Each structure stands twice: as structure tokens, then as C-alpha cells.
XYZ file of C-alpha atoms in Angstrom:
558
model
C 3.125 -36.587 4.553
C 2.892 -33.552 2.987
C -0.672 -32.902 0.495
C 1.155 -31.868 -2.240
C 1.955 -33.312 -5.833
C 5.530 -35.514 -4.903
C 2.890 -37.425 -2.126
C 0.406 -38.328 -4.964
C 3.176 -39.126 -7.270
C 4.933 -42.029 -4.468
C 1.425 -42.971 -3.859
C 0.841 -43.551 -7.313
C 4.245 -45.198 -8.070
C 5.062 -43.507 -10.797
C 8.203 -41.015 -9.925
C 10.932 -41.550 -8.223
C 13.092 -39.887 -10.725
C 12.883 -36.998 -12.847
C 11.623 -34.536 -9.522
C 13.589 -36.418 -7.645
C 17.310 -35.955 -9.318
C 16.764 -32.365 -10.247
C 15.700 -31.609 -6.074
C 18.564 -33.803 -4.975
C 20.444 -31.437 -7.215
C 19.697 -28.176 -4.847
C 20.134 -29.968 -1.281
C 17.571 -32.791 -0.767
C 18.352 -36.611 0.677
C 16.017 -39.785 0.905
C 14.632 -38.527 3.648
C 13.502 -34.906 2.382
C 10.298 -36.029 0.037
C 8.124 -36.768 2.226
C 8.559 -33.018 3.993
C 6.419 -30.276 3.178
C 8.168 -27.912 0.306
C 7.869 -24.059 1.548
C 8.002 -21.288 -1.114
C 10.200 -18.549 0.008
C 9.460 -15.498 -1.985
C 12.618 -12.790 -1.678
C 12.294 -9.471 -2.121
C 15.478 -8.235 -1.481
C 17.211 -6.321 -3.751
C 20.048 -3.434 -2.867
C 17.665 -1.099 -5.217
C 16.633 0.556 -1.911
C 16.255 0.649 1.365
C 12.982 -0.727 2.000
C 13.935 -4.282 0.486
C 18.285 -3.992 1.143
C 17.758 -5.483 4.752
C 15.703 -8.507 3.864
C 18.436 -10.842 2.712
C 18.743 -11.721 6.522
C 15.200 -12.018 7.454
C 15.280 -15.034 4.517
C 18.100 -16.500 6.295
C 16.329 -16.890 9.406
C 12.828 -18.081 7.987
C 14.842 -20.759 5.630
C 16.738 -21.779 9.100
C 13.198 -22.314 10.844
C 11.845 -24.159 8.360
C 14.854 -26.902 8.230
C 14.773 -26.707 12.176
C 10.626 -27.434 11.799
C 10.793 -30.376 9.313
C 10.284 -28.430 5.990
C 12.132 -28.092 2.742
C 12.999 -24.422 1.915
C 13.126 -22.931 -1.609
C 13.760 -19.813 -2.705
C 12.830 -17.392 -5.176
C 12.863 -14.319 -6.133
C 10.572 -11.510 -7.132
C 11.619 -7.278 -8.487
C 10.557 -4.513 -6.507
C 9.827 -0.706 -8.082
C 10.889 2.090 -5.400
C 8.412 4.922 -5.828
C 10.952 7.077 -3.755
C 13.657 6.772 -6.287
C 11.459 6.525 -9.417
C 9.107 9.350 -8.424
C 8.326 12.086 -11.174
C 10.524 10.038 -13.665
C 9.282 7.775 -16.494
C 10.537 4.580 -13.807
C 7.415 5.714 -11.828
C 4.549 4.436 -14.072
C 6.670 0.873 -12.981
C 5.362 1.138 -9.763
C 1.765 0.145 -9.749
C 2.220 -2.092 -12.374
C 5.338 -4.261 -10.407
C 2.105 -4.840 -7.823
C 0.653 -7.433 -10.713
C 4.297 -8.495 -11.762
C 5.414 -9.673 -8.408
C 1.572 -10.992 -7.966
C 1.560 -13.161 -11.112
C 5.880 -14.138 -9.855
C 4.745 -15.416 -6.795
C 1.944 -17.297 -8.317
C 4.390 -18.424 -11.155
C 6.882 -19.700 -8.653
C 4.216 -21.391 -6.283
C 1.949 -23.291 -8.648
C 4.467 -24.335 -10.602
C 6.480 -26.283 -8.850
C 3.723 -26.877 -6.899
C 4.652 -25.782 -2.972
C 2.909 -26.331 0.242
C 2.929 -23.359 1.429
C 4.933 -19.733 1.199
C 6.471 -17.121 2.839
C 6.637 -13.923 1.744
C 9.556 -11.826 2.353
C 8.663 -8.128 0.937
C 9.502 -4.260 1.947
C 8.703 -1.369 -0.730
C 4.990 -0.280 -1.150
C 3.686 -2.805 -3.988
C 5.443 -5.861 -2.077
C 2.840 -5.932 0.591
C -0.110 -6.008 -1.766
C 1.625 -8.193 -4.332
C 2.531 -10.659 -2.121
C -1.541 -10.633 -0.832
C -2.997 -11.133 -4.360
C -0.495 -13.433 -4.750
C -1.503 -15.658 -1.659
C -5.379 -15.030 -1.862
C -5.344 -16.127 -5.598
C -3.606 -19.353 -4.797
C -4.971 -20.266 -1.671
C -2.307 -22.158 -0.418
C -0.994 -21.415 2.681
C 0.932 -18.261 3.267
C 2.215 -15.601 5.458
C 3.574 -12.520 5.213
C 6.944 -10.679 6.741
C 7.396 -7.353 6.140
C 10.837 -6.640 6.232
C 10.697 -3.596 8.598
C 10.314 0.679 8.853
C 13.264 2.263 8.619
C 14.176 4.215 11.678
C 13.844 8.347 11.527
C 16.963 10.351 10.343
C 17.772 13.792 11.964
C 18.647 17.441 11.331
C 18.753 19.989 13.947
C 16.384 18.529 15.976
C 13.933 17.340 13.281
C 12.837 13.986 12.803
C 12.806 13.476 9.257
C 11.738 11.016 6.422
C 12.353 10.782 2.468
C 9.022 13.026 2.640
C 11.216 15.308 4.105
C 13.699 16.183 1.216
C 10.856 16.058 -1.227
C 9.021 19.068 0.916
C 12.737 20.577 1.262
C 12.479 21.219 -2.371
C 9.973 23.110 -2.657
C 10.601 24.987 0.481
C 14.798 25.699 -1.448
C 12.909 26.469 -4.687
C 10.688 28.971 -2.878
C 13.356 30.474 -0.623
C 12.406 29.445 2.179
C 15.282 27.212 3.214
C 18.814 27.690 3.196
C 20.890 25.675 1.208
C 22.646 24.221 4.273
C 19.438 22.731 5.531
C 18.399 21.459 2.118
C 21.539 19.733 1.898
C 21.727 18.800 5.049
C 17.842 16.467 4.910
C 18.879 14.980 1.945
C 22.242 13.407 3.382
C 20.336 12.478 6.675
C 16.221 12.314 6.100
C 17.526 7.951 5.282
C 19.842 6.467 7.871
C 19.409 2.732 7.430
C 17.441 0.209 6.085
C 13.764 -0.187 5.945
C 10.891 1.028 4.585
C 9.578 4.781 4.489
C 8.919 5.539 8.517
C 5.895 7.389 8.735
C 2.413 6.133 8.076
C 3.291 6.002 4.375
C 1.706 2.972 1.703
C 4.674 0.322 2.853
C 3.961 0.664 7.331
C 0.009 0.763 5.789
C -0.364 -2.130 4.697
C 2.042 -4.046 6.473
C 0.615 -2.666 10.094
C -3.039 -3.879 8.338
C -1.525 -7.540 7.782
C -2.115 -7.694 10.915
C -5.515 -6.875 11.456
C -5.990 -8.733 8.491
C -4.404 -12.023 9.856
C -1.899 -12.469 7.732
C 0.984 -11.207 9.574
C 2.462 -11.919 12.924
C 0.588 -8.948 16.088
C 3.349 -7.197 16.849
C 5.895 -7.407 13.665
C 5.027 -4.599 11.386
C 6.570 -1.514 12.513
C 9.748 -3.263 14.062
C 12.419 -1.135 12.451
C 14.610 -3.586 10.050
C 18.110 -3.229 11.682
C 16.779 -4.357 14.398
C 17.199 -7.947 16.105
C 13.088 -8.677 16.806
C 12.805 -8.248 12.956
C 14.767 -11.214 12.383
C 13.163 -13.408 15.458
C 9.641 -12.447 14.245
C 10.852 -13.632 10.916
C 12.006 -16.895 12.495
C 8.310 -17.448 14.419
C 6.580 -16.716 10.778
C 8.076 -19.505 9.531
C 7.042 -21.504 12.023
C 3.421 -20.547 12.198
C 3.181 -20.873 8.408
C 4.155 -24.679 8.555
C 1.628 -25.113 11.441
C -0.743 -24.068 9.072
C -0.126 -25.982 6.448
C -0.324 -29.143 8.850
C -3.817 -27.915 10.003
C -4.842 -27.068 6.282
C -5.389 -23.146 7.256
C -5.280 -20.861 3.713
C -6.015 -17.913 2.937
C -9.347 -17.563 1.795
C -9.805 -19.359 5.550
C -8.296 -15.828 6.649
C -9.285 -13.284 4.482
C -12.923 -12.300 4.429
C -15.253 -10.013 4.567
C -15.089 -8.622 7.860
C -11.136 -9.316 8.129
C -10.867 -7.165 5.395
C -13.106 -4.445 7.269
C -10.635 -4.979 10.652
C -7.790 -4.240 8.234
C -9.236 -0.885 7.081
C -10.428 0.000 10.334
C -7.081 -0.157 11.103
C -5.889 1.740 8.342
C -8.840 4.287 9.414
C -7.690 4.498 13.199
C -3.609 5.050 12.192
C -3.812 7.622 9.513
C -2.794 5.192 6.990
C -2.366 6.246 2.940
C -4.935 5.932 0.558
C -3.405 3.395 -1.693
C -4.974 0.672 0.727
C -8.368 1.813 -1.167
C -6.621 0.115 -3.952
C -5.123 -2.348 -2.665
C -7.894 -3.488 -1.038
C -10.272 -3.379 -3.505
C -7.633 -6.025 -5.446
C -6.956 -8.319 -2.558
C -10.736 -8.594 -1.974
C -11.233 -9.429 -5.810
C -8.090 -12.002 -5.588
C -9.838 -13.669 -2.475
C -13.220 -13.550 -3.941
C -14.598 -11.127 -1.375
C -17.526 -8.635 -1.947
C -15.849 -5.498 -1.516
C -16.482 -2.171 -2.992
C -15.070 1.468 -3.200
C -18.414 2.462 -0.578
C -17.215 0.161 2.074
C -14.414 2.338 2.777
C -16.701 5.157 3.407
C -18.904 3.149 5.699
C -16.035 2.008 7.734
C -14.600 6.198 7.825
C -17.902 7.027 8.890
C -17.301 4.564 12.204
C -13.434 4.439 13.086
C -11.795 7.385 14.511
C -8.272 8.893 14.062
C -6.150 6.861 17.498
C -2.855 7.886 16.082
C -0.834 11.021 15.278
C 1.382 9.993 12.389
C 3.284 11.315 9.622
C 2.711 12.868 7.275
C -0.136 14.916 8.718
C 1.506 13.583 12.449
C 4.332 14.139 14.212
C 5.690 10.546 15.024
C 7.024 7.998 12.948
C 5.999 3.761 12.901
C 9.545 3.369 15.215
C 7.411 5.192 17.621
C 4.026 3.836 17.288
C 6.013 0.248 17.758
C 7.304 1.726 21.525
C 3.475 2.878 22.545
C 2.434 -0.773 21.864
C 1.921 -0.614 18.086
C -0.570 -2.462 15.981
C -1.954 -4.701 18.524
C -2.438 -2.026 21.083
C -4.953 -0.245 18.693
C -6.736 -3.313 17.457
C -7.208 -3.794 21.324
C -9.357 -0.776 21.689
C -10.546 -1.119 18.328
C -11.978 -4.466 19.529
C -12.923 -3.116 23.086
C -15.198 -0.650 21.287
C -16.716 -2.816 19.089
C -14.999 -2.137 15.843
C -13.414 -5.181 15.127
C -14.778 -8.294 14.845
C -12.568 -9.959 17.114
C -13.530 -13.916 15.945
C -11.401 -13.580 12.630
C -9.670 -16.419 12.697
C -5.685 -15.386 11.560
C -2.962 -17.339 10.370
C -1.862 -18.639 13.433
C -5.100 -20.646 14.034
C -6.071 -18.436 16.995
C -8.989 -16.172 16.695
C -7.955 -12.245 17.072
C -10.001 -11.708 20.273
C -7.323 -14.500 21.427
C -4.275 -12.851 19.854
C -5.396 -9.909 21.392
C -6.307 -11.525 25.225
C -2.956 -9.788 27.087
C -2.954 -6.728 25.054
C -4.147 -3.605 27.790
C -7.214 -1.837 27.080
C -5.730 1.343 27.181
C -2.708 2.939 25.896
C 0.182 3.603 28.381
C 0.224 7.258 29.886
C 3.853 8.148 29.008
C 3.399 8.039 25.644
C 1.349 10.419 22.548
C 1.535 8.507 19.556
C -1.376 6.127 20.162
C -4.868 8.275 21.698
C -7.245 6.786 24.153
C -10.812 6.368 21.978
C -12.673 8.564 23.703
C -10.104 11.575 22.475
C -9.438 10.767 19.360
C -6.902 12.801 16.468
C -10.522 12.726 14.643
C -13.777 11.780 15.329
C -14.071 10.190 12.066
C -12.104 8.559 9.547
C -9.269 10.320 7.323
C -9.450 8.435 4.068
C -13.180 9.871 2.298
C -14.551 8.677 -0.815
C -16.091 11.715 -2.693
C -18.509 11.537 -5.852
C -20.112 13.502 -8.361
C -20.164 14.576 -11.865
C -16.592 15.095 -12.467
C -15.751 11.219 -10.440
C -19.289 9.178 -11.252
C -17.746 5.994 -10.052
C -15.639 7.479 -7.418
C -12.570 9.128 -6.372
C -10.117 8.814 -2.546
C -9.684 12.274 -0.494
C -7.426 12.640 2.630
C -8.509 14.913 4.934
C -5.841 14.118 8.018
C -4.391 17.858 9.335
C -6.190 19.935 7.056
C -8.233 23.487 8.366
C -10.539 23.420 6.756
C -11.878 20.287 3.874
C -13.502 22.355 0.858
C -12.820 24.684 -1.873
C -14.137 26.057 -4.974
C -11.662 27.271 -7.421
C -10.295 27.882 -11.388
C -9.215 24.809 -12.546
C -5.280 25.299 -14.021
C -5.016 21.844 -16.019
C -1.993 19.641 -17.048
C -2.063 17.184 -19.069
C 0.958 14.915 -17.179
C 2.689 15.386 -13.884
C 6.150 16.556 -15.147
C 3.953 19.473 -17.248
C 2.076 19.836 -13.638
C 5.622 20.055 -11.568
C 7.208 22.239 -13.965
C 4.323 25.173 -13.197
C 4.864 24.484 -9.584
C 8.331 25.017 -9.352
C 8.172 28.346 -11.864
C 5.898 29.470 -8.918
C 2.580 30.147 -11.163
C 0.234 28.226 -9.165
C -1.900 30.839 -6.511
C -3.964 30.433 -4.027
C -7.086 29.269 -4.283
C -6.383 27.405 -7.400
C -7.213 23.564 -8.103
C -4.216 22.115 -10.229
C -5.532 18.724 -12.282
C -3.275 16.317 -13.563
C -4.567 13.974 -15.871
C -3.915 11.046 -18.325
C -2.001 9.515 -15.331
C -4.489 7.117 -14.048
C -4.029 2.846 -14.677
C -4.498 3.291 -18.441
C -3.624 6.245 -19.639
C -0.155 6.652 -17.051
C -0.311 4.130 -17.834
C 0.949 2.902 -14.200
C -1.163 5.452 -11.848
C 1.861 7.526 -11.195
C 2.188 9.094 -7.429
C 1.989 12.932 -7.376
C 4.648 12.673 -4.528
C 6.869 15.342 -6.006
C 3.852 18.176 -6.794
C 2.017 18.031 -3.549
C 4.857 17.639 -1.505
C 6.580 20.962 -3.834
C 3.615 22.640 -2.564
C 3.013 22.221 0.470
C 7.566 23.309 0.667
C 5.898 26.834 -1.144
C 3.491 26.659 1.782
C 0.451 26.574 -0.518
C -0.699 23.136 0.741
C -4.163 24.362 2.361
C -4.474 26.842 -0.251
C -4.239 24.609 -3.312
C -6.352 21.690 -4.698
C -5.609 19.019 -6.708
C -7.369 16.343 -8.338
C -6.266 13.176 -10.485
C -6.983 10.359 -12.076
C -3.151 9.526 -10.453
C -2.812 8.168 -7.304
C -0.522 9.547 -3.900
C 2.603 8.577 -1.845
C 1.163 7.492 1.051
C 3.819 10.630 2.496
C 0.865 13.255 0.696
C -1.210 14.848 2.760
C -2.641 18.379 1.878
C -6.408 19.473 -0.378
C -5.948 16.465 -2.526
C -7.688 14.199 -4.177
C -6.790 11.162 -6.340
C -8.223 7.625 -8.320
C -10.583 10.084 -10.003
C -12.746 7.528 -12.205
C -13.260 6.772 -15.086
C -9.618 8.578 -15.782
C -9.073 10.858 -18.119
C -7.876 8.186 -21.181
C -11.236 6.641 -21.198
C -13.102 9.998 -22.031
C -13.818 10.388 -17.809
C -15.199 13.685 -16.811
C -11.534 14.917 -15.941
C -10.664 15.019 -19.837
C -13.383 17.348 -20.243
C -12.004 19.700 -17.784
C -10.992 23.455 -19.299
C -8.755 25.919 -17.933
C -10.337 28.555 -15.718
C -13.120 26.049 -15.008
C -14.350 26.026 -11.010
C -14.459 22.989 -9.528
C -15.258 22.254 -5.786
C -14.143 19.706 -3.202
C -16.219 19.046 -0.370
C -14.696 15.942 1.816
C -17.624 16.930 4.567
C -20.209 16.415 1.491
C -18.396 13.726 -0.433
C -18.670 16.059 -3.282
C -16.738 16.800 -5.768
C -17.915 18.807 -8.408
C -17.238 20.303 -11.735
C -19.319 23.582 -12.077
C -20.949 23.575 -15.583
C -23.744 23.142 -16.950
C -25.233 19.305 -18.482
C -25.350 20.816 -21.788
C -21.826 22.218 -22.167
C -20.843 18.324 -20.312
C -22.237 16.657 -23.014
C -20.403 19.368 -25.577
C -17.488 18.805 -24.810
C -17.738 14.719 -24.657
C -18.813 14.692 -28.188
C -15.750 16.658 -29.341
C -13.431 14.526 -27.126
C -11.289 12.084 -28.698
C -9.412 9.266 -27.024
C -5.362 9.561 -27.066
C -2.981 7.487 -28.850
C -1.420 5.303 -26.504
C 1.666 6.353 -24.857
C 3.185 2.502 -25.220
C 2.339 0.147 -27.929
C 4.417 -2.351 -26.802
C 6.012 -3.865 -23.553
C 5.347 -4.344 -20.337
C 3.052 -1.179 -20.112
C 1.075 -1.568 -23.187
C 0.366 -5.149 -22.115
C -1.481 -3.167 -19.059
C -2.626 -0.975 -20.667
C -4.788 -3.152 -22.484
C -5.359 -5.272 -19.329
C -5.990 -2.709 -16.508
C -8.910 -2.103 -15.021
C -10.699 1.653 -13.388
C -9.458 2.339 -10.213
C -12.559 2.041 -9.094
C -12.513 -2.473 -9.087
C -8.624 -1.638 -7.359
C -6.827 -1.006 -10.997
C -6.428 -5.114 -11.232
C -5.395 -7.027 -14.603
C -7.598 -10.131 -14.242
C -11.025 -8.840 -13.725
């Protein structure tokens, strides 16, 4: 008998009426009330390609649960698409949606006292939102990723959504013909599935394999491929076994398993957003984890995969080359992940990887041998200095130089900066400062994919720095620093920067410095006044009041 509210009520001889009557209306019979009720959190949506292919996966999940002796109950959660909202007011809801998703899943599962939950999601915030909910509730759960998109093609070039953003800058700079600009836009997204490089969605989904909360080999499958639905069915069966064996998320999500997840993020060249999301996941699971732990992991783990945005390959290429299991097996043999960590299957990570080859196949170039990495150390660096006392995050892959000192070009919003870039007012050596875009100030910590992609399209990706209290898309690369904390809205030093101030970014020294005296800094601070909130009612106003610093993961229940 399931360990849930229904069995307790039956044992006490209390209730055979109201709750049973309502469940009968949704298909329960006399034989079903003792079965585990398993929630299926359904992220299906036609708002975006990332989530538009989810319903078939949910259908297979439901079928598998019924066949295996459970009673599935499907409920939805909302999604916001960064790639569509980018550069608009809608983008302010993106990070906010992570909390909304977590709250929605918690509300449904705990409100109906379900015995377990399968979360099926696709776009960037679906993954951390689902994992935060599962860690909070500590009800047996598993995550099923909707799958990655297949790459698009134009004139022999493999495309992702970032190709379209970079084409904007190239076309505006006169470096691209209109035919190619339109051809890239029309061919960048040929199927359903999440953005195809090692951007945020693929970063988080692949890291969940290392965390132990998704099935190995499942995260880089293409959304339309039959194996993706097969994986959803297998996930449902594994979850039901976890319910019977009482394996809960906090048995799986530990400090060591988070180290495994971050090791995988570093090895695959994943998104800087993983920093924000794993701080939040750790908080939800009650695990001690700080922003400095990412720097500790960076020093230990090499980058083994040459994936977009700065590399040549996409997620489906990684899958064909052996996927996450191959990378994890190499890290395990090198002593860089903890093989004793329990996974949702009930087996350890080492047991799950037992039959994976020790070395990557020689006929592929996506995964490098560990003795010949793309980079000797991880690519996500945590910088500190007088401009970011609580820390900030830089992504240093693909750069020929990892430091810059230059004059500040200060903008109090992303659109203001974008207008200057498109008007060709930015010069090599400039350090752009985009502020009041942090968790509270934005609110919602917008991604800066539009300006960074436009800079790259104009050929300025290597020669211009960008510093922001906002964040970056997983598709961003260049001399960029985000998550600056404290943010401008609460009076962080980034609020005190003036045009033409000298700023130094040095990834090797892990330094971000505003080159003015402490005396001048103090004088400016005395004159600074907090801005009025951009929103005074509704969801964004509530978020502004509740959200923490980025250095704590931009959580709302601190």
C-alpha cells in the first residue's frame, strides 16, 4: 500500500467518500485507491520549440505508470522562452519563471499529497524550477528532459538560435548579405527541442544526469527521435521503483553529487547560468554550497568537449559521440567525480557507468581524451574585487586573451546599451557596463544575449569587455562578466561607475576592479540614491521584494 494520505485515511477508517468520489470522476476504480498516485508535471506548450514536443513524452510516461501499477495525474506548469523574450520586457519574466515553476509543482504535488512526481520540461528554467521543487518537497522524483533541437543548416554551416542573434550584428555592421541574414533566420530552428549548443537547457539537463536525478544518456537526445520517448517511459518505471524503495531527492542531491554535476558542467563547457541554478538547488536541498565552490571545481576539472557557443559542435553531436556517460566515465577514472553517489535508480554512479568505455571513440572530435583537453581548467571563473565584493561570473572559453583594462561605457538598462551597439558607437577596448538589470533591479536579471551576440557579429567579441549585474545566455561568449553582486539596485559598487572610469577584468587573476581610490568610491556612495522600483504591483513587484542576491542564487525563500 502506498505511504500516503489515502492509505492513512483508509487505515483510520475515516474516508471513503469525498476524496474518492472526486477521484472516481477522473478515472479511478475500486482497484486503484491503494496504488501510488504519481504526478506528471507537464511543461508542454506551443509557445516555443523547446516545449512543443513534450506531450508525446507525457503520454508515454502516463502509459508506463499505468502499466507499472501507478495512477498518474497530469498537471501543467508555465514556461517562458528566453530566445523569444530576449531584448523585450517579457525577458524580465524568464528567471522569475524558475520560481513560479517550482512553486507550481510544489503546490500541485503537496496540495494533492502525491507519492512521487515525474517532471517533463524543455526550456531553460524548466530544469532548475523542477529540481528546486523536488528538492524542497523531498517526494520521490525524476526529471525527463524534452530533448535538444536538431541543428539547422545554411550554406554548409550548422546553425543554432545563437546564429540568428549573431547575424543581427553582422548584418547591421554590413558584414553579411541580406540573403544570408534571412537564410539563417529561416533555418536556425528546424525541429522541436531546446537550443542546440551547450547552452543553459542542455547544460542543466546534462548536469542532472551527473546529479543522479535523470537517467544516464537521456539528456542530449533530439526531441523528435523515438529514443526520447523510450527514455521517458524508462524514467517512469525507475521513478515507481524509487517510490517503492523510498529513494527521495535529498538521498540523491548531496554536496558530493552537486560536485559531480558541476564537474560535468565544467567538462562540457556549460552555461554560466548553472552557477545561479545550482546555488538555488543546493539551498532547496539543504546542502551547503557557495559561489566559491564553483571556483574550487574550476581549478580541478578540465574542459573536455568542444561545444557551441565557442566550439564547433552541438548537443546531438555529443550524444552520438557517447554523451554524458562517456564524459562522466572519464571524470570518474580521473578521480574527478564521486562514484559512490546514489542515483535515482538506486544504484551508484560508478555502477551506472560500469559498462561505459574508459576512453572516447577515436572516430569523433567532440569529446577529447582527458590527457588532451580543450582547456586544462574549467571555463566558468568566479571573479572578485572592489566592483563585485560578493563575486561575479565570467566565461572564458574561446578567448585568445583573458584580461582587459579599458574605459567604462555605462548604461542603466540593456536596451540603452543595445541602441549604442547597433548605432556603432562602441569601440575596441571599451568596457560596457549594463546595470540595474540584477535580480531586484531588472527585475528578473535579464540575459544579455542580444548585445553580446551583436558585438560578436560586429567583430568586437574579443576586443570589448562587458560587465553586468544581469546574466548571460548559455549561448554567450566573449569577454563578459555577469551576476555582479551586490547589484546596482541595492547600492552595489557597479551603481557608482561613471563613464570613462577605468575597469580591469582579469580572469586569470580572478579580479574585477574599478580603478578609482577608496576615497572616491566612498564619496560617490554618499551621493548615490536608490532608484524607484520599476514595478509596483503584480508578480514582478513581489519578486523584487523577495529575491536574494545573485551570489545566493537569486532565491525567493531565503
